[in-house]
Structure formats: structure tokens, C-alpha cells
mmCIF file of C-alpha atoms and ligand atoms in Angstrom:
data_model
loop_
_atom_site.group_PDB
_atom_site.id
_atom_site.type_symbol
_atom_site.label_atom_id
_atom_site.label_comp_id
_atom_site.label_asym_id
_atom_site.label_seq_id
_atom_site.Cartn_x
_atom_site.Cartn_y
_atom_site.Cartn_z
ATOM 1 C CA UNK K 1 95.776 81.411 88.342
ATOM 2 C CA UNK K 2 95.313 81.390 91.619
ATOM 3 C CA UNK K 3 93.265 79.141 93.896
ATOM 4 C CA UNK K 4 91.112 82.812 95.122
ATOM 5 C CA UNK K 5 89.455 83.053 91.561
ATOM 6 C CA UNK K 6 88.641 79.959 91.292
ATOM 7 C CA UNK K 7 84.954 78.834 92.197
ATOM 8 C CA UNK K 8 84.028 76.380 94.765
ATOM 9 C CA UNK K 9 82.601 74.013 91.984
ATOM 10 C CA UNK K 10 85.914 73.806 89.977
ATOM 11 C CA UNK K 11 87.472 73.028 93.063
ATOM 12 C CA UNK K 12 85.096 70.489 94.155
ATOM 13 C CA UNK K 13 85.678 68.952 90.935
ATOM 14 C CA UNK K 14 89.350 68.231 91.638
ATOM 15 C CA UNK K 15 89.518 67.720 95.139
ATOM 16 C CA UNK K 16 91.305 64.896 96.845
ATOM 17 C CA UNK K 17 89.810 65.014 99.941
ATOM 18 C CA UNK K 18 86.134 63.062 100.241
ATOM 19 C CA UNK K 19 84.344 66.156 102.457
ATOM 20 C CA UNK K 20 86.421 68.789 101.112
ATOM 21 C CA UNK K 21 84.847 68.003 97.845
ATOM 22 C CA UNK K 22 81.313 67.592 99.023
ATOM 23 C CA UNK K 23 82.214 70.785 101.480
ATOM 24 C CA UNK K 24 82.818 73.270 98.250
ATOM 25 C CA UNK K 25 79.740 71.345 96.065
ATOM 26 C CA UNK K 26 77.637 72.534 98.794
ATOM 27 C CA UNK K 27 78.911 76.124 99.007
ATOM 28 C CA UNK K 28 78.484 76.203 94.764
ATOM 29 C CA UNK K 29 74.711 74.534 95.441
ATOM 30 C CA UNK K 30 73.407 76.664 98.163
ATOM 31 C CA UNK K 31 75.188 79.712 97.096
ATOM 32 C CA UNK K 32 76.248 80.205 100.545
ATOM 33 C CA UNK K 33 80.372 79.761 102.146
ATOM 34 C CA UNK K 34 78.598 80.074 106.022
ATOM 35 C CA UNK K 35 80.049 78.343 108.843
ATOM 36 C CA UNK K 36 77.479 79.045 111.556
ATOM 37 C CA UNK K 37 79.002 78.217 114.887
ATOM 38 C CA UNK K 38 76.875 77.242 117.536
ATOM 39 C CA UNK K 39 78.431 77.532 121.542
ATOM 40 C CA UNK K 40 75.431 76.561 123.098
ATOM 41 C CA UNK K 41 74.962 74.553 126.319
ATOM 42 C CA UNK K 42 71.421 72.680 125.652
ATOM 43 C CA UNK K 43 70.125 70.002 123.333
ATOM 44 C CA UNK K 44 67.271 71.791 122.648
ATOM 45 C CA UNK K 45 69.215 75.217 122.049
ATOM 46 C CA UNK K 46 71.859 73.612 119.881
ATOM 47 C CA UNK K 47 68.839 71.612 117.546
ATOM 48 C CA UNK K 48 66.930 74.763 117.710
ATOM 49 C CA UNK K 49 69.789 76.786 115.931
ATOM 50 C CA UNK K 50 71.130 73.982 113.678
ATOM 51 C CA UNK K 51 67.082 73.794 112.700
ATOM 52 C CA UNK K 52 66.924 77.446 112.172
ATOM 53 C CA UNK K 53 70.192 78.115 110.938
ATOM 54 C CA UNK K 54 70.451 74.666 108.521
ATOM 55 C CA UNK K 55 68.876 76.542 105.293
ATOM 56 C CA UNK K 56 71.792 78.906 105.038
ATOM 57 C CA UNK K 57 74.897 77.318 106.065
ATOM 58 C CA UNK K 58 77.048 75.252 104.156
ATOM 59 C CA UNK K 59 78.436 73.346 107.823
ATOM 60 C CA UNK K 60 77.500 73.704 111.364
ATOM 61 C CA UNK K 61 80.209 74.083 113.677
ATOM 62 C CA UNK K 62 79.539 72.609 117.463
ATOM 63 C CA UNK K 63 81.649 72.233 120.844
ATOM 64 C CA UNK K 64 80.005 68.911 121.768
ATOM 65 C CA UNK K 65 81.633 68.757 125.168
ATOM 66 C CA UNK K 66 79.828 72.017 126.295
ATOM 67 C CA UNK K 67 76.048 70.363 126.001
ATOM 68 C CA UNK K 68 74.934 69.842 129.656
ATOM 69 C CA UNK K 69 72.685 66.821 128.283
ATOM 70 C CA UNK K 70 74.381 65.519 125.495
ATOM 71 C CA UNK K 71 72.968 62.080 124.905
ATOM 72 C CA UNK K 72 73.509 59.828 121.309
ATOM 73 C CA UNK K 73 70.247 61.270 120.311
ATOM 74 C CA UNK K 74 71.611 64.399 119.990
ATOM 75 C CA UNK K 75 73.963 63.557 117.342
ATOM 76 C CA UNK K 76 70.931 61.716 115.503
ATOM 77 C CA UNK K 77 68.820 64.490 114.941
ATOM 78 C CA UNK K 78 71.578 66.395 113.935
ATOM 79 C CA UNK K 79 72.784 63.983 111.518
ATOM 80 C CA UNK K 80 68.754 64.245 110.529
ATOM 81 C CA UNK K 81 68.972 67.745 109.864
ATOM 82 C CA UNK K 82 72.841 67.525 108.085
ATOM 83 C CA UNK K 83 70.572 65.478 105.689
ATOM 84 C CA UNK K 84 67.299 67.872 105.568
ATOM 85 C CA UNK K 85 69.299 70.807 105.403
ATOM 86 C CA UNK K 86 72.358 69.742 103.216
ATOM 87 C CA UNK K 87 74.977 70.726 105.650
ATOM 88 C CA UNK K 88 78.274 69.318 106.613
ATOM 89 C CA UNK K 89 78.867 68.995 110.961
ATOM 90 C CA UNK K 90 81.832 70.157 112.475
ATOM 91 C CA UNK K 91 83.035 69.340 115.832
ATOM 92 C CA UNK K 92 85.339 71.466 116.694
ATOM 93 C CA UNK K 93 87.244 69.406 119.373
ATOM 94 C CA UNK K 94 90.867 70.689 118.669
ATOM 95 C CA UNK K 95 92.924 67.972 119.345
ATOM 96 C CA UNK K 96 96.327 68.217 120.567
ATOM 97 C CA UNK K 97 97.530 65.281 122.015
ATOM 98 C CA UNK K 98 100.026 62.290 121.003
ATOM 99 C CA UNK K 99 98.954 59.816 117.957
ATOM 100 C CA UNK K 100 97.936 56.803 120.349
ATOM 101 C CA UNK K 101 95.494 59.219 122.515
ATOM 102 C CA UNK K 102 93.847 61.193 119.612
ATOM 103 C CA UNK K 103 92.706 58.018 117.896
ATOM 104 C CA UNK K 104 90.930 57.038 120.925
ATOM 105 C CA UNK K 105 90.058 60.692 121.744
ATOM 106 C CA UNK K 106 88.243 60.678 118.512
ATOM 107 C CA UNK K 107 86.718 57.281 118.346
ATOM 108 C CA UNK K 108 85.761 56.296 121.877
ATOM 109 C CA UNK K 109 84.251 57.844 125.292
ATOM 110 C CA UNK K 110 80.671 59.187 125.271
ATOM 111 C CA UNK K 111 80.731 61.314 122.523
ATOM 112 C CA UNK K 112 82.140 59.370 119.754
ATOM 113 C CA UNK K 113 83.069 62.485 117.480
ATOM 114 C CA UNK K 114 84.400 60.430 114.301
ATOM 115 C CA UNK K 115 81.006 58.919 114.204
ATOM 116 C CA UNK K 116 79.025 61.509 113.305
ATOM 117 C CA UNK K 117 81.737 64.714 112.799
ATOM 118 C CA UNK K 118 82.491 64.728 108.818
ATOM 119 C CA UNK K 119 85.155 67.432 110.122
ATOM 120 C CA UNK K 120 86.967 67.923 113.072
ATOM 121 C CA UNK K 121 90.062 70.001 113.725
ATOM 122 C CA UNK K 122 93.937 69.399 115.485
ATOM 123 C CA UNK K 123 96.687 71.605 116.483
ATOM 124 C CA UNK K 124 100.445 70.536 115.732
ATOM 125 C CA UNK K 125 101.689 70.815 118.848
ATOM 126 C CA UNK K 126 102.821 67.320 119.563
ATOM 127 C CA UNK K 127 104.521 66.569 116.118
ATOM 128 C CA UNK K 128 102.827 64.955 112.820
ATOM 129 C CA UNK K 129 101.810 61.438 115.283
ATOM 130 C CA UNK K 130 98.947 63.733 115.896
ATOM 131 C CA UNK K 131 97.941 63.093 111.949
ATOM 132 C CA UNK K 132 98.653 59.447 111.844
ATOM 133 C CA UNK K 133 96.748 59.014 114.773
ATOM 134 C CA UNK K 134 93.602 60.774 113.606
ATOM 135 C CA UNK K 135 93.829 59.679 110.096
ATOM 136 C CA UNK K 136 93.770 55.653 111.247
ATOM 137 C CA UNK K 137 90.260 56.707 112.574
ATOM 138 C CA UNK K 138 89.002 59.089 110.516
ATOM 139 C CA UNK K 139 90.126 58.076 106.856
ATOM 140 C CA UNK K 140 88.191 55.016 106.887
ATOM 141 C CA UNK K 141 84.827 56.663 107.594
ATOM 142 C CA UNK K 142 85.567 59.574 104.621
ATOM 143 C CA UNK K 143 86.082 62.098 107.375
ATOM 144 C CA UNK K 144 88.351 65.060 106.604
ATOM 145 C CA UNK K 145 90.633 67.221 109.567
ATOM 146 C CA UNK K 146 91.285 71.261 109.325
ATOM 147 C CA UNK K 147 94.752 71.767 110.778
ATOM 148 C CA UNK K 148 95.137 75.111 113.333
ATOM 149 C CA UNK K 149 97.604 76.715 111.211
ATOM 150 C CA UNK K 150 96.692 80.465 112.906
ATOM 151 C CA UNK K 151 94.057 81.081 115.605
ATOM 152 C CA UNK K 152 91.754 84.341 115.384
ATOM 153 C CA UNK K 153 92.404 85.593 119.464
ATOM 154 C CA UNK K 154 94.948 88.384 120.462
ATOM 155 C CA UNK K 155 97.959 87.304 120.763
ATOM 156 C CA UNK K 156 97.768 83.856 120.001
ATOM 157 C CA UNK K 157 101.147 81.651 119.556
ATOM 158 C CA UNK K 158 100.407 80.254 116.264
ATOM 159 C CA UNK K 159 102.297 82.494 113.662
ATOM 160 C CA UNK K 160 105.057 82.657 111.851
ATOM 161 C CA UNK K 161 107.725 79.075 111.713
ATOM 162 C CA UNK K 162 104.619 76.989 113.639
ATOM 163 C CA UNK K 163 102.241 77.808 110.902
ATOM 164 C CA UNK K 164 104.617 77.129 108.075
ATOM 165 C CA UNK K 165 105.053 73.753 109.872
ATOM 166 C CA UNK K 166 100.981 73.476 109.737
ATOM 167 C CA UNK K 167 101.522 74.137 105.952
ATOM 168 C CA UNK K 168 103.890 71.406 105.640
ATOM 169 C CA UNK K 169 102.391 68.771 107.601
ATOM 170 C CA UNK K 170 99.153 68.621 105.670
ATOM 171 C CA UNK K 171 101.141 68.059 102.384
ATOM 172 C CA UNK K 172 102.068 65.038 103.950
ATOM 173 C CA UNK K 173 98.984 63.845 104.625
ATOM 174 C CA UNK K 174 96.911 65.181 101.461
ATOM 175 C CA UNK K 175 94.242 62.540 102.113
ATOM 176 C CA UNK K 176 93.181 63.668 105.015
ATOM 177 C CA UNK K 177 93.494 67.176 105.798
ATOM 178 C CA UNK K 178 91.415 69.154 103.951
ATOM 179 C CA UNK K 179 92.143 72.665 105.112
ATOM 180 C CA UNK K 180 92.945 74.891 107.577
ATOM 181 C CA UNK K 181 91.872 77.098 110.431
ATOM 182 C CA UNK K 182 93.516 80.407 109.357
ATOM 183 C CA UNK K 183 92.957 83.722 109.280
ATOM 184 C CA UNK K 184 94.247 84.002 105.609
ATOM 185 C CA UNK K 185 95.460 81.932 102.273
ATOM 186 C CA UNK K 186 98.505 80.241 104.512
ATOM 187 C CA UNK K 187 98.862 77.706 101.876
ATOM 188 C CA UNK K 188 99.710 79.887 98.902
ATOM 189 C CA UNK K 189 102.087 82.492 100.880
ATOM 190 C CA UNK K 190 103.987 79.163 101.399
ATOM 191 C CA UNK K 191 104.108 77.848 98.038
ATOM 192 C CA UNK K 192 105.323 81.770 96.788
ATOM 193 C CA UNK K 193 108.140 81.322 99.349
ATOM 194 C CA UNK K 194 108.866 78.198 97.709
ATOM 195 C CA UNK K 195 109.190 78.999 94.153
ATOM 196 C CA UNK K 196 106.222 77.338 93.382
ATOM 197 C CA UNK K 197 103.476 79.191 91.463
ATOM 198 C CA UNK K 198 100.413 80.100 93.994
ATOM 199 C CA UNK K 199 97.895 77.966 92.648
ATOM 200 C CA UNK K 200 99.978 75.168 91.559
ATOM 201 C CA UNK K 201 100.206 73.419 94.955
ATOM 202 C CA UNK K 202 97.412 71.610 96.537
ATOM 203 C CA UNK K 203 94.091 73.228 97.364
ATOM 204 C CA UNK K 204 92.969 73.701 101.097
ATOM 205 C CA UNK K 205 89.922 75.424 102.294
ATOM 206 C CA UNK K 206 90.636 77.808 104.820
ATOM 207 C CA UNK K 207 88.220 77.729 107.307
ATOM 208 C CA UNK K 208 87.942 81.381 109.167
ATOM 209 C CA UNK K 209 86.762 82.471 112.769
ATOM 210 C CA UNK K 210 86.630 85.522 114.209
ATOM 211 C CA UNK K 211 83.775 86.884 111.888
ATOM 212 C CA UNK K 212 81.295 90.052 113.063
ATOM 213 C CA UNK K 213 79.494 92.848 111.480
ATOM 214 C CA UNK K 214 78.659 94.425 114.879
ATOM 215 C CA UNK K 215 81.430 94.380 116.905
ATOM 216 C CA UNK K 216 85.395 94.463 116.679
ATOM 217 C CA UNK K 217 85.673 92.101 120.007
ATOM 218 C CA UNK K 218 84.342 90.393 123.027
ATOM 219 C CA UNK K 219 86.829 91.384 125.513
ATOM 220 C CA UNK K 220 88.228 88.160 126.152
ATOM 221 C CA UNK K 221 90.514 87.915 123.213
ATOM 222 C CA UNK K 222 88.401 87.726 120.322
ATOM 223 C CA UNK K 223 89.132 89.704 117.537
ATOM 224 C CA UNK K 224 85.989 90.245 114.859
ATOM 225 C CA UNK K 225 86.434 91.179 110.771
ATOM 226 C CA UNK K 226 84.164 91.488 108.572
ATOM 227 C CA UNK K 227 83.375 88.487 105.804
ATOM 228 C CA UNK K 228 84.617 91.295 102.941
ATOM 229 C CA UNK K 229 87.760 91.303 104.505
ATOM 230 C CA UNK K 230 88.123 87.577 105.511
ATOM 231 C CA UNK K 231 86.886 86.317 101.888
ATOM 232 C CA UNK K 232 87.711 88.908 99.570
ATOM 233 C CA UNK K 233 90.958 90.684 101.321
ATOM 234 C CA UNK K 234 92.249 87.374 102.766
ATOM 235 C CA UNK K 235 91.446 85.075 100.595
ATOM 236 C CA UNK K 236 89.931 82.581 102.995
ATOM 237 C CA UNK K 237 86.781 80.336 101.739
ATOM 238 C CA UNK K 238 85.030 80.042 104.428
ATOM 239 C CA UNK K 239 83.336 82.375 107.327
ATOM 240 C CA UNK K 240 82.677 80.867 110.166
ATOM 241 C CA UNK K 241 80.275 83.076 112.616
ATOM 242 C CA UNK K 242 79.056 82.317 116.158
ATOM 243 C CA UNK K 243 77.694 85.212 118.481
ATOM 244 C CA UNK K 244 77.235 87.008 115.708
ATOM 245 C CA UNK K 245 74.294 85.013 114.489
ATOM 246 C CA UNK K 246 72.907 83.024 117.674
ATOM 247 C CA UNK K 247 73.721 86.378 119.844
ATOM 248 C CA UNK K 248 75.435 84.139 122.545
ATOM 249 C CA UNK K 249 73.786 82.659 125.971
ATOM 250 C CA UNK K 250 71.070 80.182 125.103
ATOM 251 C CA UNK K 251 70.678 81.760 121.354
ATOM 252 C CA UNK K 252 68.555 84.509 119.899
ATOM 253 C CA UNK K 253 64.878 83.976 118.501
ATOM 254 C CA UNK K 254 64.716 81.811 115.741
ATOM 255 C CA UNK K 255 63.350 85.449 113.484
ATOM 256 C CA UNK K 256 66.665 86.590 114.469
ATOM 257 C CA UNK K 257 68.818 83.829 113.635
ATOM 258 C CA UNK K 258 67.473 83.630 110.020
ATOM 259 C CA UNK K 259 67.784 87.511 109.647
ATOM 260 C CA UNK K 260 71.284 87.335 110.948
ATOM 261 C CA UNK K 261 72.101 84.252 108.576
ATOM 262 C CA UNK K 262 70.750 86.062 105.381
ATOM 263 C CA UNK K 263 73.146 88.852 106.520
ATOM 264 C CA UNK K 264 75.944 86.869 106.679
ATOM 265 C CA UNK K 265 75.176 84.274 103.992
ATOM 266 C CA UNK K 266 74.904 87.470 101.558
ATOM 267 C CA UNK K 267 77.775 89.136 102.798
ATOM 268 C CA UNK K 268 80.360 85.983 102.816
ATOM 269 C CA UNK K 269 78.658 85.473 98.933
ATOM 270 C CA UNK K 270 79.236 88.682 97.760
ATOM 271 C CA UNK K 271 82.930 89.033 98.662
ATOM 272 C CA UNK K 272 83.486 85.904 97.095
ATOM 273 C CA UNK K 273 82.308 86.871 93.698
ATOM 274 C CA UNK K 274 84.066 90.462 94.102
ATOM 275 C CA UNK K 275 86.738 88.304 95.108
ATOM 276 C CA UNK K 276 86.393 86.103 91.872
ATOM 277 C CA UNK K 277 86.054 89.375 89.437
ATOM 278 C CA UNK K 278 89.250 90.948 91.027
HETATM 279 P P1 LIG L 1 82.195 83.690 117.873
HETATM 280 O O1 LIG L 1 81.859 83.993 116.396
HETATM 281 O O2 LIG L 1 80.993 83.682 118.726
HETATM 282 O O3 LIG L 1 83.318 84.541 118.385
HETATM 283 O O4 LIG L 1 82.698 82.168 117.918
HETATM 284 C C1 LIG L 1 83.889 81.741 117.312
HETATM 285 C C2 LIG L 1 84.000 80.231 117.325
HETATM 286 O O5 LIG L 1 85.164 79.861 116.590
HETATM 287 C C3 LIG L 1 84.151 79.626 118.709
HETATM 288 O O6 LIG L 1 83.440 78.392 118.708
HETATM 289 C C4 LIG L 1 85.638 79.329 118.848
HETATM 290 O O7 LIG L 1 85.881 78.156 119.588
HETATM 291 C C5 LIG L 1 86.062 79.129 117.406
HETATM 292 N N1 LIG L 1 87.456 79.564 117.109
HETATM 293 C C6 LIG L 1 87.859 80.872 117.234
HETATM 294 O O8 LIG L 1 87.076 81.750 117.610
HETATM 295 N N2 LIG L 1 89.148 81.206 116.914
HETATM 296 C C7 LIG L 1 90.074 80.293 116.505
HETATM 297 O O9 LIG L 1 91.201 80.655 116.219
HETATM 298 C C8 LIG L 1 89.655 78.965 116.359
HETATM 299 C C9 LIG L 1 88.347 78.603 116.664
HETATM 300 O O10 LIG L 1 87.965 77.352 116.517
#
């Protein structure tokens, strides 16, 4: 069988990667496979959410290097409420430089990331050094990467051979990546083209931006589906929703954030058991 029918807590189960495992025991536990992304520029705005947001949401997704007054007690209280809320943190930094400046990238400067990020994120672009480089950072504290296999904006360069190569890469390193960015089940189109069975391969949680219910695009690139489509359609495991919840700027109401949570929460859960009766 394929990997799409089965659940999140038979994966967990066999995982090999540390987060990826507690990543899918938390979607099974909280009945929810919500990414809520939050692109906001304040302490207070990005706590606020990640407060409001926590109850629903298997991992919060952040852009660190956006917070005007990012200090280390930011990255405590978040931690606090990882713990309160029983969420995994994301920081989605996108690296995508050589080995020997990613591991410092990822361990160093004022932010630290592989200190308090259980997940971050890479592209390919400069060759599988990218990998070895993270992984001498990040393996040792049980952290787990998502590899930019496809990218959800119009026109974007990551298709076809590049992806593939995404595909390939992370069997290489099966301890550490744990997934993908992609915008649908990469890894088993790969393994069909290979004569393997889908489902016999390894198992990688795709990861999925580019989420609405409300809109089809922000006019700068973005291109929206809905979680029935992404989960269901696609295959993918995970939605991962930004404006669509917060409402952009410095964040919608905390009333609205939980209504728009429960919206998506339900809407991610129920594709994934229509997706698990198909
Ligand atoms: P929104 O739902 O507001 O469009 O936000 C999407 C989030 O996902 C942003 O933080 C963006 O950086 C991220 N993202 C994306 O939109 N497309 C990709 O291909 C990869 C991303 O990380």
C-alpha cells in the first residue's frame, strides 16, 4: 500500500528520523496535520499567534530574521509554549549555501536556529555539502531538515530533473531529512519511475505551502489550494497556512485566529481521512 493510506501513527511508529516521528505522533494525538505559519514582524505579535494558534497546530512555522526585536527570550517562550501546546517549531530559514557556511549559518550569529528549531529547511542548489554541513550541526541535537524539492510561487525553478535530485539526495542522508517542501507526494512519483513499489521506499512528510480557503493568490506570486486538494488530491501530509489564519500585517484578533485554525485544522483532518478511505 501506499504511504497516502497510511495513518500518521503507523508512520510514527516506523520512522527513522527523531522529529519526523514525534512530528506524525503529534498529528495522530491532536487530530490535527496544521502548519500555522506565522510572518510577523514583533515579539509580541509572533507569541501572541503561536499562544493563540498553539492548541491547533501540530508545528509553528516562523521567519526569525523578520522580528524587529528578536532577543534569546523570544525563542524561550516559544520553546515554553512548544511544550504547553505540544507543537513542533519550524524556522524556516532556507538555506542555500556551501557545507562550511550552513553549519555556521545554523549554529552561530544572533539567532542560533539549531538551538531551538526542531526543523529547519535547505534548498539543493549548491550540491549535497549543503546536507553534510547541516547534518554535523543538527543531527547531534535530534533536529530533522525538509529539503525544497518544489516551491508553491508561479513560476518557480524547482521542477522537474532539480526535484528528482531533491528526491535523491535525502535518500542519502535518511537520518536527517525528514521530508520535503512540495507541493505533492515527490517521493513516491520517484520510486514508480524507479520500479520500485510506491510505498516501499522510505517515508517523507511532505510539508505543503501555498494553502487558502479565501483566495487563489496574493499577487506577488503566491498561488493558494485548498487543504482537500493538497492532502487528499496530492497526497501531501501536511498544510502549512499563513495569511490565511493570522490575516497578514501584525495578525488578526486572537477570536479570529482560533476560528480560522478550527477551519483549517478541520479541513486539513477531513481530507486526510477521505484520503485514508479512498
Ligand atoms: P501564506 O500562507 O501567508 O502565503 O504564507 C506561506 C508561507 O510559506 C511563507 O512563510 C513562505 O515563506 C512559505 N513558503 C511558501 O509560501 N512557498 C514555498 O514554496 C516555500 C515556503 O517556505
Amino acid at each position: 500500500p501506499s504511504i497516502t493510506t497510511r495513518t500518521y501513527a503507523e508512520r510514527a511508529a516506523k520512522h527513522p528520523v527523531p522529529v519526523a516521528k514525534q512530528l506524525l505522533d503529534i498529528c495522530d494525538r491532536k487530530k490535527t496535520n496544521l502548519c500555522v505559519s506565522v510572518d510577523v514582524t514583533s515579539k509580541a505579535g509572533l507569541l501572541r499567534i503561536a499562544e493563540a494558534a498553539g492548541p491547533y497546530c501540530c508545528c509553528i512555522k516562523t521567519h526569525i530574521d523578520i522580528v524587529e526585536d528578536f532577543d534569546r527570550d523570544l525563542v524561550q517562550q516559544l520553546q515554553a509554549l512548544a511544550d504547553k501546546h505540544d507543537f513542533l517549531i519550524w524556522e524556516d530559514r532556507k538555506f542555500a549555501d556551501i557545507g562550511s557556511t550552513v553549519r555556521l549559518q545554523y549554529s552561530s550569529g544572533i539567532y542560533k536556529i539549531a538551538s531551538w528549531a526542531h526543523i529547519t529547511n535547505a534548498h539543493l542548489v549548491p550540491g549535497e555539502g549543503i546536507l553534510t554541513g547541516l547534518a554535523s550541526v543538527g543531527l547531534p541535537l535530534g533536529r530533522g531538515l525538509l529539503l525544497l524539492a518544489e516551491m508553491s510561487a508561479k513560476g518557480n525553478l524547482a521542477t522537474g530533473e532539480y526535484t528528482a535530485k531533491n528526491v535523491e539526495a535525502a535518500r542519502r542522508h535518511p537520518e536527517f531529512v525528514m521530508g520535503f517542501v512540495a507541493m505533492r507526494r515527490v517521493d513516491e512519483r520517484e520510486e514508480t519511475a524507479g520500479g520500485v513499489a510506491p510505498g516501499e521506499g522510505a517515508d517523507y512528510v511532505i510539508m505543503t505551502p501555498g494553502v487558502g480557503l479565501d483566495s487563489k493568490g496574493d499577487g506577488m506570486g503566491q498561488q493558494y489550494r485548498t487543504p482537500d486538494e493538497v492532502i487528499r488530491e496530492s497526497g501531501c501530509d501536511v498544510i502549512i497556512v499563513g495569511r490565511g489564519i493570522y490575516g497578514g500585517g501584525d495578525g488578526n484578533p486572537n477570536e479570529e485566529i482560533v476560528k480560522q485554525c478550527k477551519r483549517y485544522q478541520e479541513a486539513g483532518w477531513k481530507a486526510y481521512e477521505d484520503r485514508l478511505r479512498q
